[in-house]
Amino acid sequence: MNIHVEDLHYTYPGGEEALRGISLEIAAGEQVAMVGQNGSGKTTLVKHFNGLLQPTRGQVRIGSLETRAVSVARLAANVGYVFQNPDEQLFCKTVGEEVAFGPRNLGFAPEKVAVLTARALELTELGDRAASNPYDLSPTWRKMVALASILSMDTAIVVLDEPTTGQDSASVARIARTVDALRAQGKTVVAITHDIDFAAENFARVIALGEGRVLLDGPAAEVLGQEEVLAQT
Ligand code: ADP
């Protein structure tokens, strides 16, 4: 399922022009890192992928779905969004319930929910913590719970908002393995990140935003090598 963004403009109700004409295409199965300084529009852009925000002008299509024309629920079956702060996302009493919630909510049969939940717990190495209360876990592991609770929905597209921020090296390696596994499954991954090493090591393509526009878009080495342009952002 590809992501098609065409001349996207977005102005917040307060008048802040966050996106100023973004056009890009992300093919099904591509892994893309999105970089750029704070306030460059990264989060605003990805929130258009699952319909959390609607274009002020221009359009966004997820496969054949124009985001303005379909419900957020319909988009949620196709685009998973892992929040930067897991505490905005977690609300169940156990890790297992949390991870099973999404696929159950999508209406999958119980057997499928069980398989997807087990697979997501295994991928995130949470298998032996399924009975724990997410809030008894460290913030590092809570982040893995938030990730697992999106992976279990088996969406074609997974958006990760600052996945490595505040994570120790073991957790960063775990997240990198998850991105690898998603690649092997043919999933599209879009990760907002400040972590240049993480971007370089795990993503073939990097898009750099600045002031609501695409500054650079291409192979990771090429984009991340343009330090002068990136420094301006
Ligand atoms: P990034 O993710 O790259 O840090 P954002 O998409 O969060 O950038 O922000 C882009 C611009 O939109 C910034 O100028 C920011 O201040 C503004 N902005 C973000 N969220 C809101 C909001 N809820 N209301 C008003 N302005 C916002």
Coordinates of N, CA, C and O and ligand atoms in Angstrom, one line a residue, residues 12-14 16 18 36-45 192, ligand 1:
Y12 N -2.6 25.1 11.1 CA -3.3 24.9 12.4 C -4.3 26.0 12.6 O -4.2 27.1 12.1
P13 N -5.4 25.6 13.4 CA -6.5 26.6 13.6 C -6.0 27.9 14.1 O -6.5 29.0 13.8
G14 N -4.8 27.9 14.9 CA -4.3 29.2 15.4 C -3.6 30.0 14.3 O -3.2 31.1 14.6
E16 N -0.8 28.8 12.4 CA 0.5 28.3 12.2 C 0.6 27.5 10.9 O -0.1 26.4 10.8
A18 N 2.0 25.0 9.1 CA 3.0 23.9 9.4 C 3.5 23.2 8.2 O 4.6 22.7 8.2
G36 N 14.7 16.3 10.4 CA 14.5 17.8 10.3 C 14.3 18.3 11.7 O 13.9 17.6 12.6
Q37 N 14.6 19.6 11.9 CA 14.7 20.2 13.2 C 13.2 20.2 13.8 O 12.2 20.0 13.1
N38 N 13.2 20.4 15.1 CA 11.9 20.6 15.8 C 11.1 21.7 15.1 O 11.6 22.7 14.8
G39 N 9.8 21.4 14.9 CA 8.9 22.4 14.3 C 9.0 22.4 12.7 O 8.3 23.2 12.1
S40 N 9.7 21.4 12.1 CA 9.8 21.4 10.7 C 8.6 20.8 10.0 O 8.4 20.9 8.8
G41 N 7.7 20.1 10.8 CA 6.5 19.6 10.2 C 6.4 18.1 10.1 O 5.4 17.6 9.6
K42 N 7.3 17.4 10.7 CA 7.3 16.0 10.6 C 6.1 15.3 11.2 O 5.4 14.5 10.5
T43 N 5.8 15.7 12.4 CA 4.6 15.1 13.1 C 3.3 15.5 12.4 O 2.4 14.6 12.2
T44 N 3.3 16.7 12.0 CA 2.0 17.2 11.3 C 1.9 16.4 10.0 O 0.7 16.0 9.7
L45 N 2.9 16.1 9.3 CA 2.9 15.3 8.0 C 2.4 13.9 8.3 O 1.4 13.5 7.7
I192 N 9.9 8.9 12.2 CA 10.5 10.3 12.5 C 11.6 10.1 13.5 O 11.4 9.4 14.5
Ligands
ADP1 P1 8.1 18.4 14.1 O1 7.4 17.1 14.2 O2 9.0 18.5 12.9 O3 8.8 18.9 15.4 P2 5.5 19.7 14.1 O4 4.7 19.0 13.0 O5 5.2 19.2 15.5 O6 7.1 19.6 13.7 O7 5.2 21.2 14.1 C1 5.2 22.0 12.9 C2 4.8 23.4 13.2 O8 3.4 23.4 13.6 C3 5.5 24.1 14.3 O9 5.7 25.4 14.1 C4 4.6 23.9 15.5 O10 4.8 24.9 16.5 C5 3.2 23.9 14.9 N1 2.3 23.1 15.6 C6 2.4 21.7 15.9 N2 1.4 21.3 16.6 C7 0.5 22.3 16.7 C8 -0.8 22.5 17.3 N3 -1.4 21.5 17.9 N4 -1.3 23.8 17.3 C9 -0.7 24.8 16.7 N5 0.5 24.7 16.1 C10 1.1 23.5 16.1

